[in-house]
Every structure is written in C-alpha cells, then in structure tokens.
Coordinates of C-alpha atoms and ligand atoms in Angstrom, one line a residue:
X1 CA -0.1 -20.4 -44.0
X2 CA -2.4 -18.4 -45.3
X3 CA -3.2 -15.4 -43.8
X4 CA -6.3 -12.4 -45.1
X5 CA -5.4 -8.7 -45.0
X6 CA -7.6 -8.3 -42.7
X7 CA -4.1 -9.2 -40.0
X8 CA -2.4 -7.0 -37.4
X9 CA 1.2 -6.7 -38.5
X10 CA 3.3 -5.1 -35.9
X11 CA 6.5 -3.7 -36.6
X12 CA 9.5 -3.0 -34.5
X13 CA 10.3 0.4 -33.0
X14 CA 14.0 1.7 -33.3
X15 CA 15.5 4.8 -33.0
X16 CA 12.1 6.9 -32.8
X17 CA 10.5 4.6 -36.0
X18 CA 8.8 2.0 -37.3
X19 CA 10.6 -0.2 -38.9
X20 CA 9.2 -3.5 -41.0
X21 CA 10.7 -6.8 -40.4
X22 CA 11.5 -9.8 -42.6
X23 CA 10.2 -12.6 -41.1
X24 CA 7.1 -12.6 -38.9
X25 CA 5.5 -15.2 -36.4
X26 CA 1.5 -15.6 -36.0
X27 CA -0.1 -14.4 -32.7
X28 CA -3.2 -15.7 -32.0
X29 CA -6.1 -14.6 -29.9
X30 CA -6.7 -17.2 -27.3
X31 CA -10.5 -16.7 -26.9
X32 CA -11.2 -17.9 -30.7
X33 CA -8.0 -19.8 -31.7
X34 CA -7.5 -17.6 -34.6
X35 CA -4.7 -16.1 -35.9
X36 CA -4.9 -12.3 -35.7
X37 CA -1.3 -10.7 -35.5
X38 CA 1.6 -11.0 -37.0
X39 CA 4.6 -9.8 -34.6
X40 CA 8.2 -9.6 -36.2
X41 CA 10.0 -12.3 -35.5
X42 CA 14.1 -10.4 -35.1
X43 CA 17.2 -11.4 -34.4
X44 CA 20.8 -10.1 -34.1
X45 CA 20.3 -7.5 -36.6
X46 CA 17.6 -5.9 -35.0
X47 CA 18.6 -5.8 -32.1
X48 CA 21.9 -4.6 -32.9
X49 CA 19.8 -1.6 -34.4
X50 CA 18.2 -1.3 -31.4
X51 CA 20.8 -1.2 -29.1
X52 CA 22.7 1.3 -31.6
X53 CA 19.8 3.4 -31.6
X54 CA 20.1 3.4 -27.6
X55 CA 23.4 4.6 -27.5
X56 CA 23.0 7.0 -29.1
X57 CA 20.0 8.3 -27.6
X58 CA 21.9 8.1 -24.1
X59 CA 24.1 11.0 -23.8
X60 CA 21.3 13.7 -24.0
X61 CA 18.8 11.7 -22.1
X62 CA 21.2 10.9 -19.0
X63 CA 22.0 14.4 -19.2
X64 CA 18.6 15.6 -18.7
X65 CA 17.2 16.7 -15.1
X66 CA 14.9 13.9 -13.2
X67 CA 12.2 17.3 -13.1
X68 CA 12.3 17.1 -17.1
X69 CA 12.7 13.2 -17.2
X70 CA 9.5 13.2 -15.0
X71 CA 7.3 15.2 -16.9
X72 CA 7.9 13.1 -20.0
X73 CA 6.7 10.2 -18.2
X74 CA 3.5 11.8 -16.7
X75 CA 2.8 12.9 -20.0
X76 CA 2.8 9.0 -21.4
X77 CA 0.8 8.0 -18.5
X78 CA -1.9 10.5 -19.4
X79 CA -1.9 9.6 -22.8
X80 CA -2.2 5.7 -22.4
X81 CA -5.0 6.8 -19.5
X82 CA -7.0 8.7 -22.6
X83 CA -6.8 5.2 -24.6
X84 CA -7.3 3.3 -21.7
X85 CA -10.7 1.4 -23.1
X86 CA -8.7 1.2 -26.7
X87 CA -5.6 -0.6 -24.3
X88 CA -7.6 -2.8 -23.0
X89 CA -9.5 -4.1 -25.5
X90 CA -6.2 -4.7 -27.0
X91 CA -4.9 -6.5 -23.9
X92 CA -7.4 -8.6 -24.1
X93 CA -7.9 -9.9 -26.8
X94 CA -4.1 -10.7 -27.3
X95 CA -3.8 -12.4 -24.0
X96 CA -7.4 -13.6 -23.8
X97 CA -7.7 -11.9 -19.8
X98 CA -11.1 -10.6 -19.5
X99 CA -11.7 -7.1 -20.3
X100 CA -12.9 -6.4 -17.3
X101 CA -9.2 -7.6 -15.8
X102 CA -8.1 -5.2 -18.3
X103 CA -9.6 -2.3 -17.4
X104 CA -9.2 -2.2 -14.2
X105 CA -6.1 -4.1 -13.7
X106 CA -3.5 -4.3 -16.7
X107 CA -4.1 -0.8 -18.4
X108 CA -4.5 1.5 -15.1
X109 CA -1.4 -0.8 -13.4
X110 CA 1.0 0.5 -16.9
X111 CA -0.5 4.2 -16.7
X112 CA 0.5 4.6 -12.7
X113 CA 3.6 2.8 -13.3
X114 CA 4.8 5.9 -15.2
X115 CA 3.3 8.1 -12.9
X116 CA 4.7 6.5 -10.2
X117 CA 8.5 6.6 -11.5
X118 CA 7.8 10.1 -12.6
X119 CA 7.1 11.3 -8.9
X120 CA 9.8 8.7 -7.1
X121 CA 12.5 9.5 -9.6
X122 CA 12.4 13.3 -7.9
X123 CA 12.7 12.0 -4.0
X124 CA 16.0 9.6 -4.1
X125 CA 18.6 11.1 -2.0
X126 CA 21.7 10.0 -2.1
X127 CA 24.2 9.1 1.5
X128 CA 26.7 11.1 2.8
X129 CA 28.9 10.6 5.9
X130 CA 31.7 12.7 7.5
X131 CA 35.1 11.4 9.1
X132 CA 36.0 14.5 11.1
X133 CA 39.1 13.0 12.3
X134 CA 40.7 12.3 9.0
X135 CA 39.1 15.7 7.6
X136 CA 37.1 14.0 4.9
X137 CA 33.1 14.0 3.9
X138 CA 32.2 10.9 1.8
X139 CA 29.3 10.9 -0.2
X140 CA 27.5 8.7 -2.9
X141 CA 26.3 9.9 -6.4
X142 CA 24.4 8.0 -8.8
X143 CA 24.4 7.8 -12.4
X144 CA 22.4 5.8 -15.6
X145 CA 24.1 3.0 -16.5
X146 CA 23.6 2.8 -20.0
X147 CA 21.1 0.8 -22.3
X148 CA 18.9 -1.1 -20.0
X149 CA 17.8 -4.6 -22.1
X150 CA 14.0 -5.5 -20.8
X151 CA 12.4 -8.6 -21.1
X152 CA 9.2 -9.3 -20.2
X153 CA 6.2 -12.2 -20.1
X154 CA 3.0 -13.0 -21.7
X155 CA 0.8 -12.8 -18.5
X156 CA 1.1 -9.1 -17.4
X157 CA 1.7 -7.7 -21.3
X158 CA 1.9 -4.3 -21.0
X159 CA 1.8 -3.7 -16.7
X160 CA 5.0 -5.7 -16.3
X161 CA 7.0 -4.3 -19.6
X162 CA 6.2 -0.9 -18.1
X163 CA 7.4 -1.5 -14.1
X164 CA 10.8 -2.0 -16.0
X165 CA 10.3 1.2 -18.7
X166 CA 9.2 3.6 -16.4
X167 CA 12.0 3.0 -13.9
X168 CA 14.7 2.4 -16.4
X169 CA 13.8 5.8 -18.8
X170 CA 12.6 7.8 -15.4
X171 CA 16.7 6.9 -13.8
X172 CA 18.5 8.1 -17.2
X173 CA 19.0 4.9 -19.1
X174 CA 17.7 4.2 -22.7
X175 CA 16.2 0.9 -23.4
X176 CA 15.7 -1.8 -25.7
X177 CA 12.6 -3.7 -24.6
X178 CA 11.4 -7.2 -25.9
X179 CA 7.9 -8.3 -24.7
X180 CA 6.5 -11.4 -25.0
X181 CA 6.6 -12.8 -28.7
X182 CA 2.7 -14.2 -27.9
X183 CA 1.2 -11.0 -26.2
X184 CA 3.4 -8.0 -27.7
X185 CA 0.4 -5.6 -29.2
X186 CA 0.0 -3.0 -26.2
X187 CA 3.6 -2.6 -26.2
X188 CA 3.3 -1.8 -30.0
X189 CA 0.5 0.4 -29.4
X190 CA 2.1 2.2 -26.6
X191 CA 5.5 3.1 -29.1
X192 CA 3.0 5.2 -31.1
X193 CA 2.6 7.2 -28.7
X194 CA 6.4 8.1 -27.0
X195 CA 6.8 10.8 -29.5
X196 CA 3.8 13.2 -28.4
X197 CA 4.7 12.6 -25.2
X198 CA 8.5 14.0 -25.9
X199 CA 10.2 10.8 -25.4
X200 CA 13.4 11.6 -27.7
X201 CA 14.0 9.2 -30.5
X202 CA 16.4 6.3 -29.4
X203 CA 15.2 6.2 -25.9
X204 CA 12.6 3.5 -25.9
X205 CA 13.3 1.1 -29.0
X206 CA 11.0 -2.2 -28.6
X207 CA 12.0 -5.2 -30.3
X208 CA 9.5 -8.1 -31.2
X209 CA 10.0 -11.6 -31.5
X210 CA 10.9 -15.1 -29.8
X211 CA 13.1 -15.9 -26.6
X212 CA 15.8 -17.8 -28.0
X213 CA 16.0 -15.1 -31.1
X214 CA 15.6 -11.5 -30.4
X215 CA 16.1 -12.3 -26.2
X216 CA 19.1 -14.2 -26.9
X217 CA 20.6 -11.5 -29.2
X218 CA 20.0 -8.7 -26.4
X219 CA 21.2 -11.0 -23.1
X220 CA 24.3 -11.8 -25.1
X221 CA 24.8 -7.8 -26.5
X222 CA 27.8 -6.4 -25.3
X223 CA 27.1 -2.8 -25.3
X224 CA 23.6 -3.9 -23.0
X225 CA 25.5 -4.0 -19.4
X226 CA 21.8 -4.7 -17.7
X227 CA 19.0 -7.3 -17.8
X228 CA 16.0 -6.7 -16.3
X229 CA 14.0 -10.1 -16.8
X230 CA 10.5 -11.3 -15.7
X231 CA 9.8 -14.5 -16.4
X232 CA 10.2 -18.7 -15.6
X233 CA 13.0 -19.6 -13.9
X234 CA 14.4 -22.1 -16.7
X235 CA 14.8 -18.9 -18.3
X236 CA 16.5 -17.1 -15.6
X237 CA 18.9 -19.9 -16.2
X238 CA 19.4 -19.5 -19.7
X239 CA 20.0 -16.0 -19.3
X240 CA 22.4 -15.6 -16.2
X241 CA 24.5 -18.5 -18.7
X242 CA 24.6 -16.3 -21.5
X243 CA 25.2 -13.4 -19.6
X244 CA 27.5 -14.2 -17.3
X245 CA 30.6 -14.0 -19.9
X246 CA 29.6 -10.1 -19.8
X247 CA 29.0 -10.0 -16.2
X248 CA 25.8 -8.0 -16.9
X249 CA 23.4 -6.7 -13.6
X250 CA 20.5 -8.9 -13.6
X251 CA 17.0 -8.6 -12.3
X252 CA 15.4 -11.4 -12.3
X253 CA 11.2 -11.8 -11.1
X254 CA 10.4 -15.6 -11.6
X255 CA 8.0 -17.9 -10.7
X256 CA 6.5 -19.1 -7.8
X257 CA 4.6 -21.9 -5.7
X258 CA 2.4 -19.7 -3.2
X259 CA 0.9 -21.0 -0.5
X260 CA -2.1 -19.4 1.4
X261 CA -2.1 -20.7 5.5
X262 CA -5.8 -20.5 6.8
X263 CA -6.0 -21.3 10.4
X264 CA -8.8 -21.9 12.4
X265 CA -9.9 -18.6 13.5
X266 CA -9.7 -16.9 9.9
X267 CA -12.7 -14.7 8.7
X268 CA -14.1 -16.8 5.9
X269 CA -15.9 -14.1 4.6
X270 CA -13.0 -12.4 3.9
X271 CA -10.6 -15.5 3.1
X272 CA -13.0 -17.3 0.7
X273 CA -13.7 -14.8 -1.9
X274 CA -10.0 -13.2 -1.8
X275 CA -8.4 -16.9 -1.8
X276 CA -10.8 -17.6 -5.1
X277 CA -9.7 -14.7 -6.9
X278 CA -5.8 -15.0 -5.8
X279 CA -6.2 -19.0 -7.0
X280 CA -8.0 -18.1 -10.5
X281 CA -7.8 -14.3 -11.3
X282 CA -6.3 -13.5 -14.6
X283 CA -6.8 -17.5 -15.3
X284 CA -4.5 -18.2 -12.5
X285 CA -1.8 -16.9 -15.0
X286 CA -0.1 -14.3 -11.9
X287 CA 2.8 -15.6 -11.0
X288 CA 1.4 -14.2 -7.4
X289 CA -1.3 -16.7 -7.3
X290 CA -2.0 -19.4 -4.8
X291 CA -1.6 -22.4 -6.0
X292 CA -1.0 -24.5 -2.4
X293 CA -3.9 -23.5 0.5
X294 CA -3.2 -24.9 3.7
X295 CA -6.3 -24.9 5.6
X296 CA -6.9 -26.1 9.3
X297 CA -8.6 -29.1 10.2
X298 CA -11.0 -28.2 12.5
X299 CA -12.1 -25.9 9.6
X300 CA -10.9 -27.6 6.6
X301 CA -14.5 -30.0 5.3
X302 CA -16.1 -26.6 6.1
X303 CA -13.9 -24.4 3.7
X304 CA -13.5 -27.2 1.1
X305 CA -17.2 -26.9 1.0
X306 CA -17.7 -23.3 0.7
X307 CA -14.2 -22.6 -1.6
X308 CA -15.8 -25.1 -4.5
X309 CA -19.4 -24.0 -4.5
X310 CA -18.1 -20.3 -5.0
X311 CA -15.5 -21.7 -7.6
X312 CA -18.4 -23.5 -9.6
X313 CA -20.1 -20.2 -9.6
X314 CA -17.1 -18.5 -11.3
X315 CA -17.9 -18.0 -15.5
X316 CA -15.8 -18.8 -18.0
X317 CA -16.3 -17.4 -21.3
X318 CA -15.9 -14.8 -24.0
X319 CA -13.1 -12.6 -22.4
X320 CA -15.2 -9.5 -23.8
X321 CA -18.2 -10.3 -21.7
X322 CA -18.5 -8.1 -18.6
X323 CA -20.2 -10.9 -16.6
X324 CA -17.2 -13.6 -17.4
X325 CA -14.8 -13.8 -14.6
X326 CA -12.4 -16.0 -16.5
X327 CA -11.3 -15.6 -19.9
X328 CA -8.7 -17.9 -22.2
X329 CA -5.1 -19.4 -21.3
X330 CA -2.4 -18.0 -23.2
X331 CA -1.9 -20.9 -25.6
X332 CA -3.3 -24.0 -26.8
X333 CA 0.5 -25.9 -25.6
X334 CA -0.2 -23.8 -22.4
X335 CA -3.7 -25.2 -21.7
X336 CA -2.7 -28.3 -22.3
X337 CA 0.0 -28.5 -20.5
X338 CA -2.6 -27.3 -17.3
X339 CA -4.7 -30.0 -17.9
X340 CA -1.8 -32.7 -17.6
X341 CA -1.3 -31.6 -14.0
X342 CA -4.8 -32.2 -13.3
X343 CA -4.7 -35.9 -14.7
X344 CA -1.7 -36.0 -13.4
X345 CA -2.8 -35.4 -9.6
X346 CA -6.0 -38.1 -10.6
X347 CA -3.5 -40.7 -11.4
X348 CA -1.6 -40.1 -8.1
X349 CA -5.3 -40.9 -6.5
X350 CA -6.1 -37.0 -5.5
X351 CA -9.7 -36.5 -5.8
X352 CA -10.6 -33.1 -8.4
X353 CA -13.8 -31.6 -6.9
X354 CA -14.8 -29.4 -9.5
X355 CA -13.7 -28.1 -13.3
X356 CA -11.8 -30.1 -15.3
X357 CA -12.5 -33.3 -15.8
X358 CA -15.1 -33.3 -13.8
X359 CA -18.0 -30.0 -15.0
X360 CA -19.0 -29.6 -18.1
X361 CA -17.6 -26.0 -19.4
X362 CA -20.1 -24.3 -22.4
X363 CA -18.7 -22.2 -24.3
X364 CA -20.6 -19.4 -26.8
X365 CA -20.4 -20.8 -30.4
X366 CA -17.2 -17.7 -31.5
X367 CA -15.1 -19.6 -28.0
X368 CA -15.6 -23.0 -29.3
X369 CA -11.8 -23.4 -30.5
X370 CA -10.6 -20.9 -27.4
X371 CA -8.1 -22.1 -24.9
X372 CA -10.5 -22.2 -21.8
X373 CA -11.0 -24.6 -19.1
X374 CA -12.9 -23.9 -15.8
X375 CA -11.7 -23.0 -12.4
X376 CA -10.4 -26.4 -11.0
X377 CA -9.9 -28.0 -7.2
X378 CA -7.7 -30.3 -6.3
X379 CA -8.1 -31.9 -2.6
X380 CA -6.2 -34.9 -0.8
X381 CA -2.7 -34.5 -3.0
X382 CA 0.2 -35.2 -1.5
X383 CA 3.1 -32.4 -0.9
X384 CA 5.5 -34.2 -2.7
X385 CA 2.9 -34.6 -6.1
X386 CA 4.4 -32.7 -9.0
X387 CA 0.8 -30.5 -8.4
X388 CA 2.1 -28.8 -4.9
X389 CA 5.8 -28.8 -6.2
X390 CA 6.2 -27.4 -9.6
X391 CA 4.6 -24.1 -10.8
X392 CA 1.5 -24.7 -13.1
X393 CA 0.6 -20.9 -13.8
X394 CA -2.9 -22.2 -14.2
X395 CA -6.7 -22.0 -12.9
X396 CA -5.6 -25.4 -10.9
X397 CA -5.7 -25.1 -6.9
X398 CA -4.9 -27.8 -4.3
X399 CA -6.2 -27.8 -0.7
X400 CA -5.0 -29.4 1.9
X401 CA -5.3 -30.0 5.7
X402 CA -2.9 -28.9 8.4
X403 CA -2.9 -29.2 12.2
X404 CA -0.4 -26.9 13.8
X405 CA 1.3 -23.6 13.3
X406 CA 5.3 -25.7 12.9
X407 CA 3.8 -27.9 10.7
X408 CA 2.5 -25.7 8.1
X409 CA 5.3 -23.1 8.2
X410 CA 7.7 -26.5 6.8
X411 CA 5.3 -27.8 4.6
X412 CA 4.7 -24.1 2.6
X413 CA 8.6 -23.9 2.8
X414 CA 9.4 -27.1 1.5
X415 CA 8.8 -26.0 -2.1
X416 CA 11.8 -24.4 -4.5
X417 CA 10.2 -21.2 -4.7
X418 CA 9.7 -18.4 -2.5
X419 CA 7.9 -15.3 -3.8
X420 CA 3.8 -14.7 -2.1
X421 CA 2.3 -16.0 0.5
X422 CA -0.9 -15.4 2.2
X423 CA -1.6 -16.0 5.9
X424 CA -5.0 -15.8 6.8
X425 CA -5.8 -15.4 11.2
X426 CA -7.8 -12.8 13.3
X427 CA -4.3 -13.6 15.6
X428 CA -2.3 -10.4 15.0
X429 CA 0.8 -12.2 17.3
X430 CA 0.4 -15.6 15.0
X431 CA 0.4 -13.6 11.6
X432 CA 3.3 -11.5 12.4
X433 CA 5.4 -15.1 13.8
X434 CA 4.3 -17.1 10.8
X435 CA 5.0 -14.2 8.5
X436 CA 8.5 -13.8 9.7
X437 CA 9.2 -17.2 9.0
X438 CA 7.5 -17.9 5.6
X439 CA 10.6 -18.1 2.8
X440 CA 8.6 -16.0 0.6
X441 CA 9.6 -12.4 -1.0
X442 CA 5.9 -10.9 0.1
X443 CA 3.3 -11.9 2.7
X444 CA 0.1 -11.3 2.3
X445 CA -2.2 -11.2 5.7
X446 CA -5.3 -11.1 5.3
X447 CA -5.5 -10.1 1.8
X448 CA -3.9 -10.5 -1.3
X449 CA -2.3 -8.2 -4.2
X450 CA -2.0 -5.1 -1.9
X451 CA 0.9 -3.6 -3.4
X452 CA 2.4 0.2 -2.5
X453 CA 5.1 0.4 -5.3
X454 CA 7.4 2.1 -2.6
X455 CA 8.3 -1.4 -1.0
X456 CA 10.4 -4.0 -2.7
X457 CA 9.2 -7.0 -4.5
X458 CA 10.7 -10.3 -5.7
X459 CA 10.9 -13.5 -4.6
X460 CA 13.2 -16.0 -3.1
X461 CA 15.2 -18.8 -3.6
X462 CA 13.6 -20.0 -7.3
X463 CA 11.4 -17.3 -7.3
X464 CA 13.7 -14.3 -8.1
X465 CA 17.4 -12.1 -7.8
X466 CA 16.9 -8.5 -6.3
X467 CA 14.1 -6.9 -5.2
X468 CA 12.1 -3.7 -7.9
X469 CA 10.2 -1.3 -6.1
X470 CA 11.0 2.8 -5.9
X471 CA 14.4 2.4 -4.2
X472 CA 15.5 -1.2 -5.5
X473 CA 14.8 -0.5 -9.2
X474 CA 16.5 3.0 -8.1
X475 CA 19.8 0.8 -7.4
X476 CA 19.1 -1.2 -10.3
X477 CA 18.8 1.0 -12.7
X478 CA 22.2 3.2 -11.5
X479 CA 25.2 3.0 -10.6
X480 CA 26.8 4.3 -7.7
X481 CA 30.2 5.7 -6.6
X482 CA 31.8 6.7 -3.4
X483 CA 33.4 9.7 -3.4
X484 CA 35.7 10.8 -0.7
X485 CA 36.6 14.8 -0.3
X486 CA 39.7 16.0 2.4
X487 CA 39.9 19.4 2.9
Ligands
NAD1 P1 9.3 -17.3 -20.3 O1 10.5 -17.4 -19.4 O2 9.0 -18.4 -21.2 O3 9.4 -16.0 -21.2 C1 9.6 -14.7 -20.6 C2 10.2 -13.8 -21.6 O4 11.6 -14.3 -21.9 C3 9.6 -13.7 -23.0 O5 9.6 -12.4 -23.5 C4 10.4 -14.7 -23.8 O6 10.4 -14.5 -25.2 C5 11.8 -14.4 -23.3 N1 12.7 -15.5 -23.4 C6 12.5 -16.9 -23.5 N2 13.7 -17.5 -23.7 C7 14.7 -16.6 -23.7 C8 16.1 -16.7 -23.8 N3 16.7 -17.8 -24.0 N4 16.8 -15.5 -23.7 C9 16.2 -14.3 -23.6 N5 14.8 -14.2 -23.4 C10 14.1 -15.3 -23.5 O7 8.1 -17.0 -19.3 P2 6.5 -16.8 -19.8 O8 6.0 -18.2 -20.1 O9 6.4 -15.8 -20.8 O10 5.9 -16.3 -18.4 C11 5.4 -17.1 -17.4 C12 6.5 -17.1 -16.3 O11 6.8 -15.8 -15.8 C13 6.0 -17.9 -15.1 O12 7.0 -18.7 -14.6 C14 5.6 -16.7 -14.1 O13 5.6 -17.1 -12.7 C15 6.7 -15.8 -14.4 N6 6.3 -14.4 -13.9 C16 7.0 -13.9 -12.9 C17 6.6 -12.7 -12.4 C18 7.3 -12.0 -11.2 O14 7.2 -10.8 -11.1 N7 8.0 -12.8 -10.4 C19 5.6 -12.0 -13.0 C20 5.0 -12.5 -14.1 C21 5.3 -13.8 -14.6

C-alpha cells in the first residue's frame, strides 16, 4: 500500500535510543478508517536488543536507592502531566476513546501511576520474626528480579503499560515493554521523554509490533525471568505454554463477564447513570465493564425503561467532540465481531431494545468509514446464550430478571470469569453477604471504578493469576529471601 509522507512512523526504543525498524505494520485511527501510523513491526532481533540493553542497564539501576528510584518516577509523571492535552489527543485518536475519556481518564490514570509507585516504593517493609529459644532472628529482604518483559492491550494504551512500568522500574527491575501493535503511540511518545526525566539508558526499552512476533520473542527470552501480561485469556494461554519451559513469574489481568445485581431497593438514581457508563464507557472496551445486569423483578420493566431511554440519549460520534460520549471501536474485525453477538442473541429470539440493528446511528461526514456503532440493549437472553457467557468487550449489554438473593448469586457465578462485579442495594447486611459470595476479583457496591491503588486487583478463575496493586506488584516485581541469623 501506498502510504503519503504525511504518516506517523514510530520507531523502537532500545538502550536509551531510537532505533528504525525494517518492516512496519499500518495503525489506523478508528474514528476515520484511515491509515495514520506506521508502528515497527519486530521480532527476535529486536527484542534480543532490547533485552540486551536491559541487562545491562540492571546492575546500576537495582543498585540505586528507592529515594533516588522515586524521584525519577515523579519526575516522568510531571512531565507526561505538562503534555497531558498533547497525550491525549494522541490517545485518542489511536484508540478512537473520546477525548474527553482521555483527558480525564487515560492520560491522568498513566501520570499518577508513576506518582503512585514513586511514593509506595518508599513504605514496603519487609517481615522479621525471632525464635528466642533457638537463638535466631529471621528476616526477609527483597531484591529486583531482573528484566521485567511487559505486555499490554489496546484498550487502556498508555494507563495499563504504565501500572506495569512504574511498578517494575520503581522495584529495581529494567524492562522491555511491548504495547499493543494497534494503539502503541503514547507509549512512543512517552520514551521521548525518559531521558529528561533521568531514566538511565537501558532501563525502559519499548518494543513495537504484533503478538505472535515481538510478544512471542519476549515470553519465550531466556534472560526475561518475568511476564507481566494484560490481556484476553486465549492469550494467557499462549503465553503460560511458551513460558512455562522457562518457568518465568507471570501476571496475568484477563478478561471478564461482569455482572451488576440490582435488587429491589436500589437507588436508581444512582444505579442507572453509573450502570450506563460501566456498560458503555470507553465503548464498552474495559475489561471492568458490565456486560450481564441482573435486575429484580418487581423493579425490572421499570429499570429496562429508564436504562434504554438514557442509553438512546448517549452520542456517538467524532471522538474529538466534547459533547460525544462514545467514540470508535478499536478495529473494523473488532466491530464486527460486536455486532455478530448482537445478531447472534436476535437469532436465539432475544429482543434488542435499542442501537444496533435497531436506531439509526448518524455519523459527521470525516466518521463515515469509522468503526462506531451505538450503545446497544439486549433484554430476555438466556444465561446460557453465547451473549451472557463469552466476553464481547463491546458497547453490548443484556438485562435480565431475577427473583431472589440465591438465585442471582449462581446465575452471576455460573460464567468462566471472575474479575468485577457490581451489587447495587440500600441493604448494607445483603451487599456485604452477596459480596462475599460473588467469584469475582473486585466488588463494586454501589458504584463502579472506585479504585485506591493500595488494594489488589485481578480477577478470578478466567479472569486473571495474581493480584497488582502497591504490595502485590511489590511481590511481583521482587524476589524474596529468608534469612536466618543465630547468635
Ligand atoms: P490480546 O490478548 O489480543 O493482546 C494483548 C497483548 O498481547 C497485545 O500487546 C498483543 O500484541 C499481545 N499478544 C498477542 N498474542 C501474543 C502472544 N502469542 N505472545 C505474546 N504476546 C501476545 O488482547 P487485546 O485484544 O489487546 O485486549 C483485550 C483483552 O484484554 C480483553 O480480553 C480484555 O478483557 C483484556 N483486558 C484485561 C484487563 C485486566 O486488567 N484484567 C485490562 C484490560 C484489558
């Protein structure tokens, strides 16, 4: 193909440069269908540069003090905070996310994960015990492991690929990191600035290009004894194979299935609006978002009613438009494979009550070729459909009635996954007992994407291995040792 000079070309980022690749892939901006970006398209070789480069970078940056560590990373946090408006332009137009999303969500999210490492990384203490009858003291200690590899998605571009730099860099390690091949700009843009902010060369390398290339080459690197991975779970799989000749650490943060339970006493003036944005927000493209909402029946014609006349109100449209609430899906495979859920769930005799198929969706005459479709509803589908099984990462939601507290606790379980759940009751006794019980990584009551960094997150069963948060990715990211002293 093709392409004007008028392209992006990105370029990886080893050992403290820029370094061209030969081959590239196209990267396309979902809101117009055009190609904009080329992103290097690597393999082995760079990666084995990378991971050189990271070796070699970790001697003096394990050595250095968590205070000194620390105020590298708040320095990069203010300097990505100073571009913030540049970021998320950026953001969005690679990912086709609103701006708005952007702004407030994506860009500020990768800025206070560095702060947040920064400060945490200065607080771990380590355990210490005494045996008084044997005359010894025991105590831990923890150290870096080594080069961390990172591997990230296309939803979350630059807020997810930082949650695993900040904590990686701010513990000792050095990293090779390798975002999404269709949403790696911010990560690019973000290299350019590690040197001002006195990130030594070698210690973040970022390496651009596809899954089963430049992901494979890192999982399957010897001298890479970590994988920190978000992503699907067929993935996961891939990589705990590949890995597992190596026996490498693994993180893995996968997908989910998440139910919100609304029971008959919820605050609908609360649950409505927050179950709208946690079924639809970022194009329902979180892998936190509710895709399965249990409601009530003594409540449920009232809620269907109200939850698709806001939902009809939501805009879709030109990302870059304050007003727009939704921008563009990822891809045009992406979209399309959204949309087959929806026919799907119609062939299966579940009724859509609004978007897809069913409202007419303008778009302004630049969107005509974007990936868009509008906020859809899905009501009378059976638990078993393929719709409230498998994970559709989608604006696609499916209500459904419930009568009684057992009930609904097996029918949100009775997915694969496990990772968010929202419980929605003025019952504090009934939120705690149903939350307790929910096989899900975090519960949301009575709200939804209230995170404190300090607590872990992950997800069960499908959904996820280990738990990141400021003592999990703590663990992760060292190793520890026992050491025993007798006097
Ligand atoms: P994906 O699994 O296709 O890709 C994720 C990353 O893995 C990309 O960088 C990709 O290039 C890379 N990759 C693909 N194949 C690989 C291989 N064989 N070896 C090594 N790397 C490989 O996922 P996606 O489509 O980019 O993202 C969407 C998925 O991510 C959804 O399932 C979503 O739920 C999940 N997700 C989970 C979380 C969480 O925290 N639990 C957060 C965001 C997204």
């Amino acid at each position: 193909m093709a392409h004007s000079k008028a392209l992006l070309v990105l370029e990886n980022f080893i050992g403290g440069k820029f370094v061209p690749c030969s081959s590239y892939i196209d990267s396309y901006n979902p809101s117009t269908g055009d190609v904009y970006c080329r992103v290097p398209d690597s393999g082995k070789e760079e990666v084995e540069a990378a991971v050189k480069a990271a070796k070699n970078a970790f001697p003096v940056w394990s050595s250095k003090s968590p205070l000194e560590r620390s105020q590298i990373l708040n320095k990069l946090a203010d300097l990505i905070e100073q571009d913030l408006e540049t970021f998320a332009q950026a953001e969005s137009k690679d990912q086709g996310k609103t701006i708005t999303f952007a702004r407030t969500v994506d860009i500020p999210r990768a800025v206070y994960n560095f702060r947040f490492f920064a400060s945490s990384i200065l607080h771990h203490m380590t355990e210490c015990t005494e045996m008084a009858t044997m005359g010894c003291v025991h105590y831990t200690s923890r150290a870096p492991v080594g080069v961390a590899g990172l591997i990230s998605p296309w939803n979350l571009p630059l807020y997810l690929l930082t949650w695993k730099i900040a904590p990686a860099i701010a513990c000792g390690n050095t990293v090779v990191a390798k975002p999404s091949e269709m949403t790696s700009v911010t990560a690019w843009m973000m290299c350019k600035l590690l040197e001002k902010a006195g990130v030594p060369h070698g210690v973040v390398n970022v390496v651009f290009g596809t899954g089963t290339k430049a992901g494979e080459a890192l999982v399957c690197h010897p001298d890479v004894p970590l994988i920190s991975f978000t992503g699907s779970t067929l993935t996961a799989q891939r990589i705990m194979e590949k890995s597992a000749p190596h026996c490498k650490r693994l993180s893995m943060e996968l997908g989910g299935k998440n139910p919100a339970i609304v029971f008959d006493d919820a605050d609908l003036t609360q649950c409505i609006p927050t179950t709208l944005r946690s079924s639809f927000a970022n194009q329902g493209e979180i892998c936190l978002c509710t895709s399965r909402i249990f409601v009530q029946r003594g409540i449920y014609s009232e809620f269907l009613k109200r939850f698709v006349a806001e939902a009809k109100k939501w805009k879709v449209g030109n990302p870059s438009d304050p007003t727009v609430n939704m921008g563009a899906l990822i891809s045009k495979e992406h979209l399309e494979k959204v949309r087959s859920y929806v026919k799907k769930a119609q062939a299966e005799g579940a009724r859509v009550l609004c978007g897809e198929g069913v409202d007419f969706l303008a778009l302004p005459t630049g969107n005509q070729k974007g990936y868009f479709m509008l906020p859809t509803v899905i009501a009378e589908v059976k638990d078993e459909s393929c719709c409230m099984q498998e994970e559709i990462f989608g604006p696609v939601t499916c209500v459904v009635a419930f009568d009684t507290e057992e009930e609904v606790i097996e029918r949100a379980n009775g997915v694969k996954y496990g990772l968010a759940a929202t419980v929605w009751s003025s019952n504090v006794g009934r939120v705690h007992r149903v939350a307790q019980r929910l096989q899900s990584g975090l519960v949301w009551t009575n709200c939804w994407l209230v995170r404190d960094l300090n607590l872990p997150f992950g997800g069960m069963k499908a959904s996820g291995i280990g738990r990141e948060g400021a003592k999990d990715s703590y663990e992760f990211f060292t190793e520890v040792k026992t050491i025993t002293i007798k006097h």
